[in-house]
Short mmCIF file of C-alpha atoms and ligand atoms in Angstrom, two decimals:
data_model
loop_
_atom_site.label_atom_id
_atom_site.label_comp_id
_atom_site.label_asym_id
_atom_site.label_seq_id
_atom_site.Cartn_x
_atom_site.Cartn_y
_atom_site.Cartn_z
CA MET A 1 -79.93 -40.87 -53.38
CA GLU A 2 -81.26 -37.51 -50.89
CA ILE A 3 -78.96 -34.95 -50.54
CA LEU A 4 -79.43 -33.23 -47.22
CA ASN A 5 -78.70 -29.25 -46.49
CA PRO A 6 -75.98 -28.77 -43.81
CA GLU A 7 -77.98 -25.83 -42.44
CA ASN A 8 -80.68 -28.07 -41.15
CA PHE A 9 -78.72 -30.39 -38.99
CA THR A 10 -78.33 -30.03 -35.32
CA SER A 11 -75.61 -31.18 -33.33
CA GLY A 12 -75.65 -34.58 -31.65
CA GLN A 13 -76.94 -36.13 -35.10
CA LEU A 14 -74.31 -37.99 -36.96
CA VAL A 15 -74.08 -37.92 -40.74
CA SER A 16 -71.42 -38.69 -43.42
CA ALA A 17 -70.43 -35.96 -45.49
CA ALA A 18 -68.58 -35.96 -49.12
CA TYR A 19 -66.35 -33.33 -49.94
CA ILE A 20 -65.54 -31.96 -53.88
CA ARG A 21 -63.32 -29.88 -55.46
CA VAL A 22 -62.24 -28.33 -58.89
CA SER A 23 -59.84 -25.56 -59.72
CA THR A 24 -61.27 -22.77 -61.68
CA ASP A 25 -59.12 -23.84 -64.39
CA GLU A 26 -60.17 -27.39 -64.43
CA GLN A 27 -63.26 -26.61 -64.38
CA ALA A 28 -63.28 -24.25 -67.60
CA LEU A 29 -61.06 -26.46 -69.08
CA ASP A 30 -63.53 -29.61 -68.62
CA THR A 31 -67.18 -28.82 -67.25
CA ASN A 32 -67.38 -32.39 -66.64
CA SER A 33 -65.14 -32.51 -64.41
CA LEU A 34 -66.87 -31.29 -61.54
CA SER A 35 -69.69 -33.76 -62.62
CA HIS A 36 -67.31 -36.36 -62.66
CA GLN A 37 -66.56 -36.17 -59.46
CA ILE A 38 -69.75 -36.20 -58.20
CA GLU A 39 -70.94 -38.93 -59.59
CA ILE A 40 -67.67 -41.01 -57.71
CA VAL A 41 -68.35 -39.53 -54.25
CA LYS A 42 -72.33 -40.00 -54.76
CA ALA A 43 -71.51 -43.83 -55.14
CA HIS A 44 -70.40 -43.94 -51.67
CA SER A 45 -73.61 -42.23 -50.44
CA PRO A 46 -72.82 -39.65 -48.22
CA ASP A 47 -75.52 -37.53 -46.37
CA VAL A 48 -74.38 -34.12 -47.65
CA LEU A 49 -72.35 -32.86 -50.14
CA PHE A 50 -69.99 -29.74 -50.08
CA ILE A 51 -68.53 -27.88 -53.11
CA ASP A 52 -65.38 -25.94 -54.24
CA VAL A 53 -64.86 -24.52 -57.20
CA GLU A 54 -61.59 -23.14 -56.02
CA SER A 55 -57.85 -23.80 -55.70
CA GLY A 56 -56.70 -26.23 -53.49
CA SER A 57 -53.85 -23.97 -52.44
CA VAL A 58 -56.53 -21.67 -50.33
CA HIS A 59 -56.95 -22.74 -47.05
CA ASP A 60 -60.12 -20.66 -46.65
CA ARG A 61 -62.34 -22.00 -49.24
CA LYS A 62 -66.14 -21.10 -48.25
CA GLU A 63 -67.51 -24.75 -48.40
CA PHE A 64 -64.01 -26.56 -47.01
CA LEU A 65 -64.76 -23.98 -44.22
CA GLN A 66 -68.13 -24.65 -43.47
CA LEU A 67 -67.73 -28.49 -43.54
CA LEU A 68 -64.56 -27.90 -41.21
CA ASP A 69 -67.11 -26.72 -38.74
CA LEU A 70 -69.91 -29.12 -38.51
CA ILE A 71 -66.87 -31.83 -37.86
CA LYS A 72 -65.75 -29.64 -34.97
CA LYS A 73 -69.12 -29.06 -34.04
CA GLY A 74 -69.76 -32.77 -33.87
CA VAL A 75 -72.72 -32.95 -36.91
CA VAL A 76 -70.31 -34.41 -39.11
CA ASN A 77 -68.34 -37.81 -38.43
CA LYS A 78 -67.04 -39.43 -41.56
CA VAL A 79 -66.05 -37.71 -44.87
CA ILE A 80 -65.31 -38.84 -48.50
CA ALA A 81 -63.40 -37.78 -51.06
CA LYS A 82 -61.98 -38.79 -54.46
CA SER A 83 -58.44 -38.03 -53.41
CA LEU A 84 -56.19 -36.04 -50.90
CA ASP A 85 -55.39 -33.59 -53.69
CA ARG A 86 -59.18 -32.42 -53.75
CA VAL A 87 -59.39 -31.94 -50.01
CA LEU A 88 -56.25 -30.14 -49.77
CA ARG A 89 -52.94 -28.49 -51.22
CA ASN A 90 -51.54 -26.26 -48.46
CA ASP A 91 -49.65 -26.95 -45.41
CA GLU A 92 -52.48 -25.39 -42.91
CA SER A 93 -55.14 -27.21 -44.29
CA SER A 94 -53.06 -30.31 -43.96
CA GLN A 95 -52.47 -29.53 -40.34
CA GLU A 96 -55.87 -28.78 -39.39
CA LEU A 97 -57.08 -32.18 -40.84
CA LYS A 98 -54.51 -34.07 -39.00
CA ARG A 99 -55.21 -32.47 -35.92
CA LEU A 100 -59.08 -33.52 -35.85
CA ILE A 101 -58.26 -36.77 -37.56
CA LYS A 102 -56.00 -37.60 -34.10
CA LYS A 103 -58.07 -36.22 -32.22
CA GLY A 104 -60.88 -38.94 -33.44
CA SER A 105 -63.14 -35.47 -34.57
CA PHE A 106 -63.98 -37.70 -37.91
CA THR A 107 -62.81 -40.49 -40.32
CA LEU A 108 -61.47 -39.42 -43.69
CA THR A 109 -61.93 -42.05 -46.36
CA LEU A 110 -60.12 -41.43 -49.89
CA ILE A 111 -61.69 -43.45 -52.51
CA ASN A 112 -58.53 -44.25 -54.38
CA GLN A 113 -56.97 -45.72 -51.60
CA GLY A 114 -59.68 -46.63 -48.17
CA LYS A 115 -59.47 -45.00 -45.03
CA VAL A 116 -56.60 -42.54 -43.80
CA ASP A 117 -55.23 -44.06 -40.54
CA LEU A 118 -53.06 -41.79 -38.51
CA THR A 119 -52.86 -44.12 -35.47
CA ASN A 120 -49.50 -45.48 -36.62
CA SER A 121 -45.82 -43.82 -37.79
CA VAL A 122 -46.48 -45.91 -41.28
CA GLY A 123 -49.89 -44.52 -41.70
CA GLU A 124 -48.97 -41.09 -40.63
CA PHE A 125 -45.95 -40.95 -43.18
CA SER A 126 -48.09 -41.78 -45.95
CA PHE A 127 -50.62 -39.02 -45.27
CA ASP A 128 -47.62 -36.53 -44.55
CA LEU A 129 -46.06 -37.66 -47.78
CA GLN A 130 -49.35 -37.32 -50.03
CA ALA A 131 -50.25 -33.94 -48.42
CA LEU A 132 -46.80 -33.10 -49.63
CA PHE A 133 -47.04 -34.37 -53.43
CA ALA A 134 -50.59 -32.54 -53.76
CA ILE A 135 -48.36 -29.32 -52.68
CA HIS A 136 -45.88 -29.81 -54.82
CA GLU A 137 -47.81 -31.28 -57.60
CA LEU A 138 -49.52 -27.75 -57.58
CA ARG A 139 -45.96 -26.05 -57.90
CA VAL A 140 -45.32 -28.26 -60.95
CA ILE A 141 -48.47 -27.18 -62.51
CA LYS A 142 -47.84 -23.38 -62.04
CA GLU A 143 -44.19 -24.10 -63.36
CA ARG A 144 -45.54 -25.79 -66.21
CA VAL A 145 -47.93 -23.18 -66.91
CA LEU A 146 -45.57 -20.26 -66.78
CA SER A 147 -43.24 -21.51 -68.53
CA GLY A 148 -46.22 -22.30 -71.12
CA PHE A 149 -47.09 -18.51 -71.28
CA ALA A 150 -43.58 -17.40 -71.69
CA GLN A 151 -43.32 -19.35 -74.52
CA ARG A 152 -46.31 -18.12 -76.06
CA ARG A 153 -45.10 -14.80 -75.26
CA ALA A 154 -41.84 -14.88 -77.05
CA GLN A 155 -43.62 -16.27 -79.99
CA ASN A 156 -46.22 -13.82 -80.53
CA LYS A 157 -49.32 -16.53 -79.61
CA ALA A 158 -52.63 -16.04 -78.58
CA GLY A 159 -53.72 -16.20 -74.96
CA VAL A 160 -55.64 -19.28 -74.07
CA ARG A 161 -58.88 -17.81 -73.48
CA PRO A 162 -59.75 -15.16 -76.60
CA PRO A 163 -62.02 -12.25 -76.56
CA SER A 164 -66.02 -12.48 -77.19
CA PHE A 165 -66.28 -12.67 -81.07
CA TYR A 166 -62.61 -14.30 -81.59
CA ARG A 167 -61.38 -17.52 -81.74
CA ILE A 168 -58.13 -19.05 -81.58
CA ASP A 169 -56.93 -20.95 -85.01
CA GLU A 170 -54.66 -23.72 -85.58
CA HIS A 171 -51.63 -21.37 -85.40
CA SER A 172 -52.43 -20.19 -82.23
CA LYS A 173 -53.68 -16.79 -83.61
CA TYR A 174 -56.47 -14.69 -83.05
CA VAL A 175 -58.57 -14.62 -85.80
CA LEU A 176 -62.10 -13.04 -86.23
CA ASP A 177 -65.46 -15.02 -84.78
CA THR A 178 -67.09 -15.55 -88.52
CA ARG A 179 -69.73 -17.74 -87.72
CA PRO A 180 -73.25 -16.95 -88.80
CA CYS A 181 -75.25 -15.87 -85.72
CA LEU A 182 -78.97 -17.21 -85.28
CA CYS A 183 -80.76 -14.14 -83.12
CA LEU A 184 -82.31 -11.77 -84.88
CA LEU A 185 -85.54 -10.28 -83.93
CA THR A 186 -86.07 -6.66 -85.18
CA ASP A 187 -85.07 -6.96 -88.63
CA ARG A 188 -86.16 -10.62 -89.16
CA PRO A 189 -87.82 -11.06 -92.53
CA LEU A 190 -92.20 -11.66 -92.36
CA ASP A 191 -91.84 -15.15 -93.43
CA TYR A 192 -88.59 -15.96 -91.48
CA LEU A 193 -90.54 -19.10 -90.41
CA ASN A 194 -90.68 -20.44 -93.93
CA LEU A 195 -86.43 -20.17 -93.67
CA TYR A 196 -86.46 -22.94 -91.02
CA GLU A 197 -85.67 -25.47 -93.92
CA GLU A 198 -83.02 -23.21 -95.70
CA ILE A 199 -79.46 -24.44 -95.82
CA ASP A 200 -76.73 -22.07 -93.92
CA ASP A 201 -75.24 -20.41 -96.69
CA SER A 202 -78.48 -20.06 -98.26
CA ASP A 203 -79.02 -16.60 -99.98
CA LYS A 204 -82.78 -16.40 -98.14
CA LEU A 205 -81.16 -16.04 -95.05
CA MET A 206 -79.59 -13.14 -93.82
CA CYS A 207 -76.01 -13.98 -93.26
CA ARG A 208 -75.17 -12.20 -90.21
CA THR A 209 -71.83 -13.32 -88.78
CA LYS A 210 -70.32 -13.14 -85.19
CA THR A 211 -67.94 -10.39 -86.36
CA HIS A 212 -70.84 -8.19 -87.89
CA ILE A 213 -72.68 -8.45 -84.43
CA ALA A 214 -69.22 -6.99 -83.05
CA ARG A 215 -68.78 -4.36 -85.07
CA ASP A 216 -72.33 -3.37 -84.66
CA ILE A 217 -71.70 -3.46 -81.27
CA VAL A 218 -68.62 -1.21 -81.53
CA GLU A 219 -70.82 1.31 -83.15
CA ILE A 220 -73.70 1.37 -81.08
CA PHE A 221 -71.33 2.04 -78.15
CA ILE A 222 -69.30 4.78 -80.04
CA GLN A 223 -73.18 6.41 -80.42
CA THR A 224 -74.44 6.21 -77.44
CA SER A 225 -70.93 6.33 -75.10
CA SER A 226 -72.55 4.06 -72.14
CA GLY A 227 -72.02 0.32 -71.78
CA ASN A 228 -75.23 -0.13 -70.51
CA LYS A 229 -77.57 1.78 -73.23
CA THR A 230 -75.05 -0.43 -76.01
CA LEU A 231 -76.12 -3.51 -73.85
CA ARG A 232 -79.60 -2.91 -73.49
CA LEU A 233 -80.23 -1.63 -77.46
CA LEU A 234 -78.24 -4.95 -78.27
CA HIS A 235 -80.58 -6.91 -75.82
CA GLU A 236 -83.39 -4.94 -77.71
CA LYS A 237 -82.06 -5.29 -81.49
CA TYR A 238 -80.88 -9.35 -81.21
CA GLY A 239 -84.01 -10.18 -79.27
CA VAL A 240 -81.53 -11.84 -76.44
CA PRO A 241 -82.42 -11.90 -72.31
CA LYS A 242 -80.61 -9.54 -70.65
CA LYS A 243 -79.70 -12.05 -67.61
CA VAL A 244 -81.34 -15.46 -66.34
CA PRO A 245 -84.63 -14.44 -64.03
CA SER A 246 -82.53 -14.50 -60.82
CA ARG A 247 -85.14 -15.15 -58.40
CA LEU A 248 -82.78 -15.62 -55.73
CA ASN A 249 -84.46 -16.82 -52.37
CA LYS A 250 -83.61 -16.68 -48.77
CA ASN A 251 -81.39 -19.81 -48.55
CA PRO A 252 -78.05 -19.37 -49.80
CA ARG A 253 -77.33 -23.16 -50.88
CA ASP A 254 -80.23 -22.15 -53.45
CA ASN A 255 -78.72 -19.28 -54.11
CA GLN A 256 -75.54 -21.18 -54.86
CA LYS A 257 -77.39 -23.03 -57.44
CA VAL A 258 -78.76 -20.43 -58.83
CA LYS A 259 -75.56 -18.66 -59.44
CA ARG A 260 -74.27 -21.74 -60.87
CA MET A 261 -77.08 -22.40 -63.46
CA CYS A 262 -76.60 -18.63 -64.27
CA ILE A 263 -72.96 -18.85 -65.36
CA ALA A 264 -73.55 -22.00 -67.30
CA THR A 265 -76.45 -19.63 -69.40
CA VAL A 266 -74.52 -16.53 -69.68
CA ASP A 267 -71.94 -18.49 -71.07
CA GLU A 268 -74.48 -19.50 -74.14
CA LEU A 269 -75.59 -15.88 -74.48
CA LEU A 270 -74.42 -13.23 -76.61
CA PHE A 271 -73.57 -10.47 -74.86
CA TRP A 272 -72.30 -9.82 -71.21
CA ALA A 273 -73.93 -9.06 -68.50
CA SER A 274 -72.98 -5.84 -67.14
CA GLY A 275 -71.94 -2.73 -68.71
CA ASP A 276 -68.71 -3.03 -67.47
CA SER A 277 -67.86 -6.19 -68.61
CA LEU A 278 -68.76 -4.53 -72.17
CA GLN A 279 -66.60 -2.25 -71.78
CA ASN A 280 -63.41 -4.36 -70.74
CA TRP A 281 -63.84 -6.20 -73.77
CA LEU A 282 -63.83 -3.28 -76.27
CA MET A 283 -60.55 -2.20 -74.36
CA ASN A 284 -58.54 -5.66 -74.80
CA PRO A 285 -55.68 -5.08 -77.41
CA VAL A 286 -56.87 -8.11 -79.56
CA LEU A 287 -59.40 -5.87 -80.92
CA GLN A 288 -57.00 -3.15 -82.22
CA GLY A 289 -54.68 -6.35 -83.38
CA HIS A 290 -52.37 -6.50 -80.88
CA THR A 291 -51.88 -9.19 -78.12
CA ALA A 292 -51.29 -7.77 -74.27
CA TYR A 293 -49.67 -10.91 -72.05
CA CYS A 294 -49.36 -10.54 -68.46
CA LYS A 295 -52.43 -8.86 -67.47
CA THR A 296 -52.90 -10.64 -64.27
CA ARG A 297 -50.77 -10.64 -61.32
CA GLU A 298 -50.57 -13.62 -58.74
CA LYS A 299 -53.73 -15.17 -57.46
CA GLY A 300 -55.55 -13.91 -60.39
CA LEU A 301 -55.50 -10.21 -59.05
CA LYS A 302 -55.90 -8.28 -62.62
CA LEU A 303 -53.16 -5.52 -63.64
CA ASP A 304 -53.40 -1.94 -64.65
CA SER A 305 -54.02 -1.74 -68.08
CA GLN A 306 -50.39 0.35 -68.41
CA LYS A 307 -48.61 -2.33 -66.95
CA TRP A 308 -49.70 -5.10 -69.58
CA ASP A 309 -46.97 -6.56 -71.97
CA VAL A 310 -48.96 -5.32 -75.24
CA HIS A 311 -47.17 -7.09 -78.40
CA LYS A 312 -48.11 -5.11 -81.11
CA ASN A 313 -49.93 -6.16 -84.74
CA THR A 314 -49.60 -10.07 -84.03
CA HIS A 315 -52.68 -10.06 -85.81
CA PRO A 316 -53.07 -6.46 -87.66
CA GLU A 317 -55.77 -8.20 -90.57
CA GLN A 318 -57.90 -9.72 -88.18
CA ARG A 319 -58.40 -6.53 -86.05
CA LEU A 320 -62.40 -5.18 -85.18
CA ILE A 321 -61.48 -1.48 -84.79
CA THR A 322 -59.29 0.83 -86.20
CA ASP A 323 -57.11 3.45 -83.94
CA ARG A 324 -58.99 6.38 -84.34
CA GLU A 325 -62.16 4.36 -82.79
CA ALA A 326 -59.81 2.46 -80.04
CA GLU A 327 -59.25 6.46 -79.30
CA LYS A 328 -62.74 7.40 -79.47
CA ILE A 329 -63.29 4.72 -76.54
CA GLN A 330 -60.87 5.43 -74.59
CA GLU A 331 -62.37 8.71 -74.54
CA ILE A 332 -65.59 7.96 -74.21
CA MET A 333 -64.32 5.76 -70.78
CA GLU A 334 -62.35 8.25 -69.19
CA LEU A 335 -65.36 10.70 -69.28
CA ASN A 336 -67.38 8.01 -67.91
CA ALA A 337 -65.10 7.12 -65.17
CA GLN A 338 -65.32 10.98 -64.50
CA CYS A 339 -68.95 10.77 -63.78
CA ARG A 340 -69.24 8.14 -62.27
CA ILE A 341 -67.05 9.62 -59.21
CA ARG A 342 -69.23 12.61 -59.55
CA GLN A 343 -72.03 10.17 -59.32
CA ASN A 344 -70.70 8.70 -55.69
CA ALA A 345 -70.41 12.43 -54.84
CA THR A 346 -72.55 14.07 -51.92
CA PHE A 347 -74.91 16.66 -53.17
CA TYR A 348 -74.46 19.20 -50.24
CA LEU A 349 -76.50 21.72 -51.56
CA THR A 350 -79.68 19.00 -52.16
CA GLY A 351 -82.37 21.36 -49.98
CA LEU A 352 -80.74 24.18 -49.92
CA VAL A 353 -81.28 25.72 -53.52
CA PHE A 354 -85.29 27.23 -54.12
CA CYS A 355 -86.67 28.08 -57.01
CA GLN A 356 -87.39 32.10 -57.13
CA ALA A 357 -91.07 31.40 -59.40
CA CYS A 358 -92.52 29.07 -57.02
CA THR A 359 -89.68 29.34 -53.98
CA TYR A 360 -90.22 25.81 -53.84
CA LYS A 361 -87.04 23.71 -53.32
CA CYS A 362 -85.20 22.51 -56.27
CA ILE A 363 -84.16 18.80 -57.56
CA LEU A 364 -80.88 17.53 -58.52
CA LYS A 365 -81.63 16.52 -61.72
CA ARG A 366 -78.80 14.72 -63.44
CA ASN A 367 -77.60 13.34 -67.03
CA PRO A 368 -74.11 11.57 -67.98
CA ARG A 369 -71.90 14.42 -67.87
CA TYR A 370 -73.33 17.03 -65.42
CA ALA A 371 -75.53 17.50 -62.65
CA TYR A 372 -78.00 20.28 -61.83
CA TYR A 373 -80.90 21.89 -60.02
CA GLY A 374 -84.16 22.47 -61.41
CA CYS A 375 -87.76 23.46 -59.75
CA ARG A 376 -89.93 20.14 -58.65
CA HIS A 377 -92.82 21.56 -60.32
CA SER A 378 -91.31 22.98 -63.59
CA SER A 379 -93.36 20.22 -65.41
CA THR A 380 -96.41 20.79 -63.54
CA GLY A 381 -97.15 24.67 -63.44
CA CYS A 382 -94.21 26.80 -62.22
CA SER A 383 -93.01 29.14 -64.96
CA ASN A 384 -89.32 28.44 -64.13
CA HIS A 385 -87.94 25.81 -66.48
CA LYS A 386 -84.13 26.69 -65.87
CA CYS A 387 -81.82 24.49 -64.84
CA VAL A 388 -78.32 25.54 -63.57
CA ARG A 389 -75.53 23.17 -63.29
CA ILE A 390 -73.84 22.62 -59.34
CA GLU A 391 -70.10 24.01 -60.45
CA LYS A 392 -71.92 27.51 -61.52
CA ILE A 393 -73.93 27.48 -57.77
CA ASP A 394 -70.51 26.26 -56.42
CA GLN A 395 -69.09 29.45 -58.09
CA ALA A 396 -71.62 31.67 -56.85
CA ILE A 397 -71.62 30.50 -53.39
CA ILE A 398 -67.83 31.00 -53.42
CA THR A 399 -67.99 34.28 -54.73
CA ALA A 400 -70.67 35.98 -52.42
CA LEU A 401 -69.11 34.14 -49.33
CA VAL A 402 -65.70 36.09 -50.42
CA GLU A 403 -67.84 39.43 -50.97
CA ARG A 404 -69.37 38.58 -47.10
CA ILE A 405 -65.62 38.02 -46.05
CA THR A 406 -64.59 41.41 -47.21
CA ILE A 407 -67.10 43.40 -46.38
CA THR A 408 -67.17 42.48 -42.83
CA ARG A 409 -63.61 43.03 -42.81
CA GLN A 410 -63.65 46.68 -44.29
CA LYS A 411 -66.28 47.33 -41.31
CA LEU A 412 -64.44 45.77 -38.73
CA ARG A 413 -60.94 47.91 -39.61
CA VAL A 414 -63.66 51.02 -39.55
CA SER A 415 -65.59 50.08 -36.34
CA GLU A 416 -63.37 51.61 -33.04
CA LYS A 417 -65.04 48.83 -30.58
CA VAL A 418 -62.56 46.22 -32.54
CA SER A 419 -61.58 43.76 -29.35
CA LEU A 420 -57.57 41.77 -29.24
CA GLU A 421 -58.87 38.76 -30.47
CA SER A 422 -60.82 40.72 -33.73
CA THR A 423 -57.30 41.74 -34.35
CA GLN A 424 -56.23 38.55 -34.53
CA LEU A 425 -58.94 37.49 -36.88
CA ILE A 426 -57.88 40.25 -39.25
CA LYS A 427 -54.50 39.13 -39.45
CA LYS A 428 -55.49 35.24 -39.76
ZN1 ZN B 501 -90.52 26.48 -59.74
#
């Protein structure tokens, strides 16, 4: 079956669509749930698929809105879905769909029970009940999840998803991942191809575990003080491609496909996609032997780390970093955050600073800590190799301006031709 691209449709052309949705949690627990649903609806040969990986409690789902739009434009006149809870778990979507079905804009067929009929009161009652049940079910799921969280918290148990390089053992405690890891390029032995047949715990193999690598990451970060630099070094050292080559093209639907592919592949990689996610990992209390609960507010928004409920020493023998290292990491991150603020600052002096030796304009140069101006020709002939930090230039300008004002004021006082306005100026 060929699945068409909804953007190629013109109005007047009637097509059938299938709507598929899994929540992010469902997707995380069972990566097959999406493909399973696709298989089911494909059996009904729709012309086009709409897929959302999002909670049904949200009305503004990207592809769902796109589908509604095409229904209103009269392009889509038939929709198939596995069941009503896949289509909606909120009141707004339910009302909107009912309105469109009653208007005759489209027909909705649910695979588990057939075509939705709103022409009589029984049919409408049945639809309302199912919609209500879908909404209620979501509340029950939420309640169950919350009570599960509370229970885990009370018993100092690990969260649902362990941070990288950790696993959750049978007692629901965090443990370091000590499985061997194969991805060493820079320090592999010359005869590594001959080791192919060796058994897993052979002495000839460099039995480097995930924990060894995790320690390595911590040490490299403390040395380089930068998430991005650490990642770059790690990718070089362990020979892991940084990211899936993202040849993102102009078609947004293809873009999504590539993104989905990237998520799947990045998951299998050893490292993170960005320096920021590496820093988030380093800040996870699990690495210091603690467990943090209540890290998110409603709708998955992350809470500030100061507001987390941290239970200390839940797995002290499984800590990856010492208190001293944790302090050091905290310091580095604070400094990096300050630098980031400065990076976003506008440098108003650019173009106004000149080299004393060659009289050309100076350029802004930076390192992670400081920003400074230096001669643009210092490496190509100019004898002036000095650089001046912007704070120093700022200070010099302020001093010069203050001096200028003082002199002007003195001059004004001496002068007999001071007008009324000028006296007011002096008072100010
Ligand atoms: Zn110069």
